PDB file of C-alpha atoms in Angstrom:
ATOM      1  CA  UNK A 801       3.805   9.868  18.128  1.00  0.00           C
ATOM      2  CA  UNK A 802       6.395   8.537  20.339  1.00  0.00           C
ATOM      3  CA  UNK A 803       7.804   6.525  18.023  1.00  0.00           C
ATOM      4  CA  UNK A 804       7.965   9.380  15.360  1.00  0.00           C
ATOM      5  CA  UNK A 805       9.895  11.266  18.064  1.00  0.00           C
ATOM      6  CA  UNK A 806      12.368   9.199  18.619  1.00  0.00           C
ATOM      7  CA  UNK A 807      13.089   8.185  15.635  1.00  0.00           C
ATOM      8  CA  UNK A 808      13.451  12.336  14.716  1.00  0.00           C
ATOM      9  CA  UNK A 809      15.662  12.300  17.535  1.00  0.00           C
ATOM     10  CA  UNK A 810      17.755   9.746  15.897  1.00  0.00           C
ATOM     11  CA  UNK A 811      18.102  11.217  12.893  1.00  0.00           C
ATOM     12  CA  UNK A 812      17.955  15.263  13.745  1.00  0.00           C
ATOM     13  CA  UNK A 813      21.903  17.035  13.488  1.00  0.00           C
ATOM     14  CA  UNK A 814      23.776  17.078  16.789  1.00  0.00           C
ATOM     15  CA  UNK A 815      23.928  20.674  17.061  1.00  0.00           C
ATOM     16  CA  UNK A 816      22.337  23.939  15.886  1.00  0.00           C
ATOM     17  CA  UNK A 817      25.588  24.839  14.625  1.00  0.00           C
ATOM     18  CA  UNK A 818      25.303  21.944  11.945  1.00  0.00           C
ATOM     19  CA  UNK A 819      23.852  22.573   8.236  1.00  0.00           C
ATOM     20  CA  UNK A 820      21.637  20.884   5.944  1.00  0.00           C
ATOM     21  CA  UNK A 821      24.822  20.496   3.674  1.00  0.00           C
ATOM     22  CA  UNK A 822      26.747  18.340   6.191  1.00  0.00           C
ATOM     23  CA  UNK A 823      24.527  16.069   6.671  1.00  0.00           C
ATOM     24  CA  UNK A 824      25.005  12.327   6.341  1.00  0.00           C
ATOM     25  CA  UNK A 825      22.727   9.781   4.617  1.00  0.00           C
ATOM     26  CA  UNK A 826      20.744   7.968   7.385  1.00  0.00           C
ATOM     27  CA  UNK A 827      21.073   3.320   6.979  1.00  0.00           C
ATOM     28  CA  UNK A 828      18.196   1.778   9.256  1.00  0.00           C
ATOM     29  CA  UNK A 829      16.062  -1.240   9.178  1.00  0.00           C
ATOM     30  CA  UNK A 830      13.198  -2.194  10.789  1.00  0.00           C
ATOM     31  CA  UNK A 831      13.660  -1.254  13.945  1.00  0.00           C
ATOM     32  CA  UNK A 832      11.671  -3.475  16.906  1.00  0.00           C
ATOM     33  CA  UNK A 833      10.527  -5.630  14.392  1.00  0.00           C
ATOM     34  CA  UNK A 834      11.842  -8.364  15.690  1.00  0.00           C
ATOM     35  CA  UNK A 835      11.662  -9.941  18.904  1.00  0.00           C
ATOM     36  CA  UNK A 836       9.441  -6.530  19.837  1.00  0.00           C
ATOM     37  CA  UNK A 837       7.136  -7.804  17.349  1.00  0.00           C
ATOM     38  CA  UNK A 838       6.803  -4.210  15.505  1.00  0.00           C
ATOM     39  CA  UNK A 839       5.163  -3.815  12.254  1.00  0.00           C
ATOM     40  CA  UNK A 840       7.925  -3.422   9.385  1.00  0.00           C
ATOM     41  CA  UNK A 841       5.368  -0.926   7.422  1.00  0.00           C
ATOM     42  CA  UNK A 842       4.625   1.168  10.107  1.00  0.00           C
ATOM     43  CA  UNK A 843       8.477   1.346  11.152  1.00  0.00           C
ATOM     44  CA  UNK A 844       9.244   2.247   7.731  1.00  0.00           C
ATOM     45  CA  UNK A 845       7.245   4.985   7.007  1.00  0.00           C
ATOM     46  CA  UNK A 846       7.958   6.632  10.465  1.00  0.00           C
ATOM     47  CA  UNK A 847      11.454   6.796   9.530  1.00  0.00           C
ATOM     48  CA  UNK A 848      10.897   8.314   6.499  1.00  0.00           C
ATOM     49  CA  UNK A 849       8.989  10.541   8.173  1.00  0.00           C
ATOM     50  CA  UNK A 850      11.714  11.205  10.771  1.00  0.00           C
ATOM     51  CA  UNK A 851      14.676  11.373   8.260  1.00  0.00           C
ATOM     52  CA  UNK A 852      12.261  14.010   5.770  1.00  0.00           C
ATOM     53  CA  UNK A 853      11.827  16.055   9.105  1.00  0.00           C
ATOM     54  CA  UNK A 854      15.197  16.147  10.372  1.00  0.00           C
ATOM     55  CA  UNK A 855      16.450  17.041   6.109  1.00  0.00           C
ATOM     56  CA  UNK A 856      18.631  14.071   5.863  1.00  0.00           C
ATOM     57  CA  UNK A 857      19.792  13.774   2.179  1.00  0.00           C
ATOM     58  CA  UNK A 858      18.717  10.262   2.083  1.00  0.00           C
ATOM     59  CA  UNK A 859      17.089   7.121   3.645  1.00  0.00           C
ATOM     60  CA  UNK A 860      18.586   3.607   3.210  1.00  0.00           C
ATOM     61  CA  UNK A 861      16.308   1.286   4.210  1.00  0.00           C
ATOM     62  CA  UNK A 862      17.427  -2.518   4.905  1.00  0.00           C
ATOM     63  CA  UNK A 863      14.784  -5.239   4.655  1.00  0.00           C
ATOM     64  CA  UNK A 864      16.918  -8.143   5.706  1.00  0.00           C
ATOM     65  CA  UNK A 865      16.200 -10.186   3.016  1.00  0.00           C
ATOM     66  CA  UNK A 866      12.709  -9.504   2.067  1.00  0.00           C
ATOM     67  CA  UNK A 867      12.821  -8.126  -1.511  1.00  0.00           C
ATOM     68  CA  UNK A 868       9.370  -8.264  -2.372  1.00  0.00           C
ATOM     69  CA  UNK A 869       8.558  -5.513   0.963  1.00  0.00           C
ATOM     70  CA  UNK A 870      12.089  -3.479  -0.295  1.00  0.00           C
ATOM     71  CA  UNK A 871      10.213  -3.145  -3.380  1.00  0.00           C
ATOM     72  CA  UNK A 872       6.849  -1.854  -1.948  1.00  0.00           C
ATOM     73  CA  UNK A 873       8.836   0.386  -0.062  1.00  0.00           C
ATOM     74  CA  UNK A 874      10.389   1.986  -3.154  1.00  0.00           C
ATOM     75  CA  UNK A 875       7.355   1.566  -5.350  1.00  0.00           C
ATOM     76  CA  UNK A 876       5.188   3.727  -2.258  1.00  0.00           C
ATOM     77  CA  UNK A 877       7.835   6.422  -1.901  1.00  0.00           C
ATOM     78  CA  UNK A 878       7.657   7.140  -5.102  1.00  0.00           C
ATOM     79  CA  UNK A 879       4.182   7.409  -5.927  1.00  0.00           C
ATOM     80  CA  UNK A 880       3.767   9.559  -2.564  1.00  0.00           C
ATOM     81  CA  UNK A 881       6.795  12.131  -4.313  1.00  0.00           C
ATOM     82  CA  UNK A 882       4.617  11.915  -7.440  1.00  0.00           C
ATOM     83  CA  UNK A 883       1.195  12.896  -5.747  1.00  0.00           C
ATOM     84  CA  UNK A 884       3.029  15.841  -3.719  1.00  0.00           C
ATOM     85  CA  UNK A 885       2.476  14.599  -0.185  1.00  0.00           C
ATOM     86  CA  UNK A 886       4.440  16.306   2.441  1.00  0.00           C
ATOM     87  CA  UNK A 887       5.681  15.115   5.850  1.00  0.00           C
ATOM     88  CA  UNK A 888       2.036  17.191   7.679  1.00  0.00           C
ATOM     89  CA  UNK A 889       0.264  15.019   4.623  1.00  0.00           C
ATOM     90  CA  UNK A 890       2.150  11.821   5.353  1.00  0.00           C
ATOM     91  CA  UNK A 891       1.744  12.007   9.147  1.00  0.00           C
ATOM     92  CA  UNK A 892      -2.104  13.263   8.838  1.00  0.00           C
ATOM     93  CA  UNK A 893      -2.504   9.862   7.103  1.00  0.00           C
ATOM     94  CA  UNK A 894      -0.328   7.587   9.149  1.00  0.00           C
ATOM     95  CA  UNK A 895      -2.628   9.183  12.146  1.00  0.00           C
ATOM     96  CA  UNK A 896      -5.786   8.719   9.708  1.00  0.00           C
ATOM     97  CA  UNK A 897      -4.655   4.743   9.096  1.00  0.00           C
ATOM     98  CA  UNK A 898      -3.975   4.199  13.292  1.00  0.00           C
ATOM     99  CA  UNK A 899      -7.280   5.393  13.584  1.00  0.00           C
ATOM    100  CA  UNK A 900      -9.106   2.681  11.543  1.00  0.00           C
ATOM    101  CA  UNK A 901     -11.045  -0.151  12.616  1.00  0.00           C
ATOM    102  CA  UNK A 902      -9.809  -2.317  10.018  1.00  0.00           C
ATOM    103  CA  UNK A 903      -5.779  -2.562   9.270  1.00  0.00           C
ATOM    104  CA  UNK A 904      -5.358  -5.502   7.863  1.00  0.00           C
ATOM    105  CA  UNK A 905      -4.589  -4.407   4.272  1.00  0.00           C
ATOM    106  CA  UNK A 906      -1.775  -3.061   5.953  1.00  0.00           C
ATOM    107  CA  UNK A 907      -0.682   0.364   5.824  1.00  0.00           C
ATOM    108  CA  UNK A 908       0.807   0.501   2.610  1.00  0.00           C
ATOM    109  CA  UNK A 909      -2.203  -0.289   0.650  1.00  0.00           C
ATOM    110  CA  UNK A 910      -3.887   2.445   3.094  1.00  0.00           C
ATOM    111  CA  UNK A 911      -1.247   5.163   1.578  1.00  0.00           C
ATOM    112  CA  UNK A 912      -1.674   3.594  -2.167  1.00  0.00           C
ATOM    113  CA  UNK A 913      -5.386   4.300  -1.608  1.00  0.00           C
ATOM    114  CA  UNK A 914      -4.972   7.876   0.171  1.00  0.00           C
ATOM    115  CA  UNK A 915      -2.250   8.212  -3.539  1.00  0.00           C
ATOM    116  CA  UNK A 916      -5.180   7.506  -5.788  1.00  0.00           C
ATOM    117  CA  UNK A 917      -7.414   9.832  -4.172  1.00  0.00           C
ATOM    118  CA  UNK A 918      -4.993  12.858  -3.907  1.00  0.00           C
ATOM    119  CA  UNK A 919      -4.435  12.582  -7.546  1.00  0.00           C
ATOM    120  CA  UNK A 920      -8.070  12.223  -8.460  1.00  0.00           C
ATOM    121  CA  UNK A 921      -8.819  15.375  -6.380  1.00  0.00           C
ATOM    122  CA  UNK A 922      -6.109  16.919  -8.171  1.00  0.00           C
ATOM    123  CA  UNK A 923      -6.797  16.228 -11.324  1.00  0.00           C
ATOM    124  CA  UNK A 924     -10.942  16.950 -10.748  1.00  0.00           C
ATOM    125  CA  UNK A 925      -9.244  20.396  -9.164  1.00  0.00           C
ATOM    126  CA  UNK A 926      -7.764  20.973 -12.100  1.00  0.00           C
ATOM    127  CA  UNK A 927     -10.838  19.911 -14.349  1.00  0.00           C
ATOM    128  CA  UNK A 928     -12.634  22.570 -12.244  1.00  0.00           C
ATOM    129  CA  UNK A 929      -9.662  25.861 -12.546  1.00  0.00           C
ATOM    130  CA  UNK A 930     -10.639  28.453 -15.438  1.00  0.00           C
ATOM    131  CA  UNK A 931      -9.025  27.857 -18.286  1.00  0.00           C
ATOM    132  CA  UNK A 932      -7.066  30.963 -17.980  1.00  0.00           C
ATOM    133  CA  UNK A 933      -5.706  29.985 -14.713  1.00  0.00           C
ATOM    134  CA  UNK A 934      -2.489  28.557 -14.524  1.00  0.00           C
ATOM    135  CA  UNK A 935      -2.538  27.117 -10.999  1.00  0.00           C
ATOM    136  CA  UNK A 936      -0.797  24.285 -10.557  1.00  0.00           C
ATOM    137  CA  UNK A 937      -2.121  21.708  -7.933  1.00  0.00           C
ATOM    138  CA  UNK A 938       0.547  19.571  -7.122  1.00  0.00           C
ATOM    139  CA  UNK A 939       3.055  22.793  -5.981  1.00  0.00           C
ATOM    140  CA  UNK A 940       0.247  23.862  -3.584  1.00  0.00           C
ATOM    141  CA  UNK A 941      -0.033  20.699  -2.305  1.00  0.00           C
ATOM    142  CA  UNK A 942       3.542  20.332  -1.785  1.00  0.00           C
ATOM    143  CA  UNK A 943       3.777  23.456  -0.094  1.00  0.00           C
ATOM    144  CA  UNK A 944       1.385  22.060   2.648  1.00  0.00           C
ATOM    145  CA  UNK A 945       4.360  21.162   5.823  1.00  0.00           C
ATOM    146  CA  UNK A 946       4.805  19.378   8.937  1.00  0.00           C
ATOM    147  CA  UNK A 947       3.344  21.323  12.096  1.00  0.00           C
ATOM    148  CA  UNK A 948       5.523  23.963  12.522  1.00  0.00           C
ATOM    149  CA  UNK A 949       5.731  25.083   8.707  1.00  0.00           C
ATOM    150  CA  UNK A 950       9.420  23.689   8.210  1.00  0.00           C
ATOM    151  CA  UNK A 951       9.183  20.516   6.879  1.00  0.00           C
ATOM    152  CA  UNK A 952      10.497  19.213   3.350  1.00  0.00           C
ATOM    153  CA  UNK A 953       8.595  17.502   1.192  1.00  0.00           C
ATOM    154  CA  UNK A 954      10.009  13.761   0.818  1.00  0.00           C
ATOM    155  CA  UNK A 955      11.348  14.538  -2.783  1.00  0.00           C
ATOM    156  CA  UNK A 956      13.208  17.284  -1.100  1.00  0.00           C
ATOM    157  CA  UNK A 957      15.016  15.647   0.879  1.00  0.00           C
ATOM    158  CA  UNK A 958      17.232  13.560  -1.593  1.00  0.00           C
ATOM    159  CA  UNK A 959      17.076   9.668  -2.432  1.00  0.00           C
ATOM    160  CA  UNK A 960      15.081   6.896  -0.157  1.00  0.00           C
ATOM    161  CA  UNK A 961      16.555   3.905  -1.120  1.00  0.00           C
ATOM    162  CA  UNK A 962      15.304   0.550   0.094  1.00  0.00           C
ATOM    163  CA  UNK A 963      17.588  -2.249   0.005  1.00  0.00           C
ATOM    164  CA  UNK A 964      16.545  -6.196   1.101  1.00  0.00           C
ATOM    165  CA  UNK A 965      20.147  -6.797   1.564  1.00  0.00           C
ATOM    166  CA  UNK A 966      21.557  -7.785   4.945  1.00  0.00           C
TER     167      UNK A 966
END
């Protein structure tokens, strides 16, 4: 949660007086992964998290190098726009992953998992609707926000880029 924080903090407009529309793009990296020790995957997803929350028009991301982990990156973000999850959905499932006695798939498989199992719900949701209904799942879902009903969906937020470049 700390973490999360201050990374918002980072990211959030400098005053109330700001709008949406004049804000910049947001380049990080993995911060404290280095001589801290942090875990890139965890650091990664908290500042998407962050830079969703605080409705920066993008994310670019800078592995340092490691192409195969900007890749993941990308390949994750999009398949959690895809299955509708929210910033409340992404950080109820970073909280659900901390909480596990066994990480070592690492936290990206953990959200590929929680991705096949949103869809499947959503698609056995939609197995179940009357026919005559027209509901539509994945807006529901995506209307689900972070704590205090504010929040953005990732996808709204603009582009996440990840980049291994230095």
């Amino acid at each position: 949660e700390r973490e999360l924080n201050k990374a918002f903090v980072g990211f959030s407009r400098a005053s109330a007086d700001s709008n949406d529309s004049s804000l910049s793009p947001i380049c990080t990296g993995n911060w404290g992964c280095g001589a801290f020790g942090g875990d890139p995957q965890l650091k990664a997803v908290i500042q998407l998290l962050a830079a969703s929350r605080a409705r920066r028009p993008a994310m670019h991301y800078f592995t340092f190098g490691d192409a195969g982990f900007a890749s993941s990156l990308q390949t994750l973000t999009r398949r959690l726009i895809r299955s509708g999850v929210t910033v409340g959905d992404l950080t109820r499932l970073l909280g659900a992953f901390l909480h596990t006695a066994s990480q070592e798939d690492g936290l990206l498989r953990f959200l590929e998992d929680a991705c096949d199992e949103l869809e499947a719900q959503a698609r056995a949701d939609a197995l179940a609707a009357p026919a005559e209904s027209s509901l539509d799942v994945t807006s529901m879902r995506t209307s689900l926000s972070f704590s205090d009903g504010s929040s953005p969906s990732p996808a709204e937020t603009g582009t996440v880029e990840f980049d291994a470049g230095r």
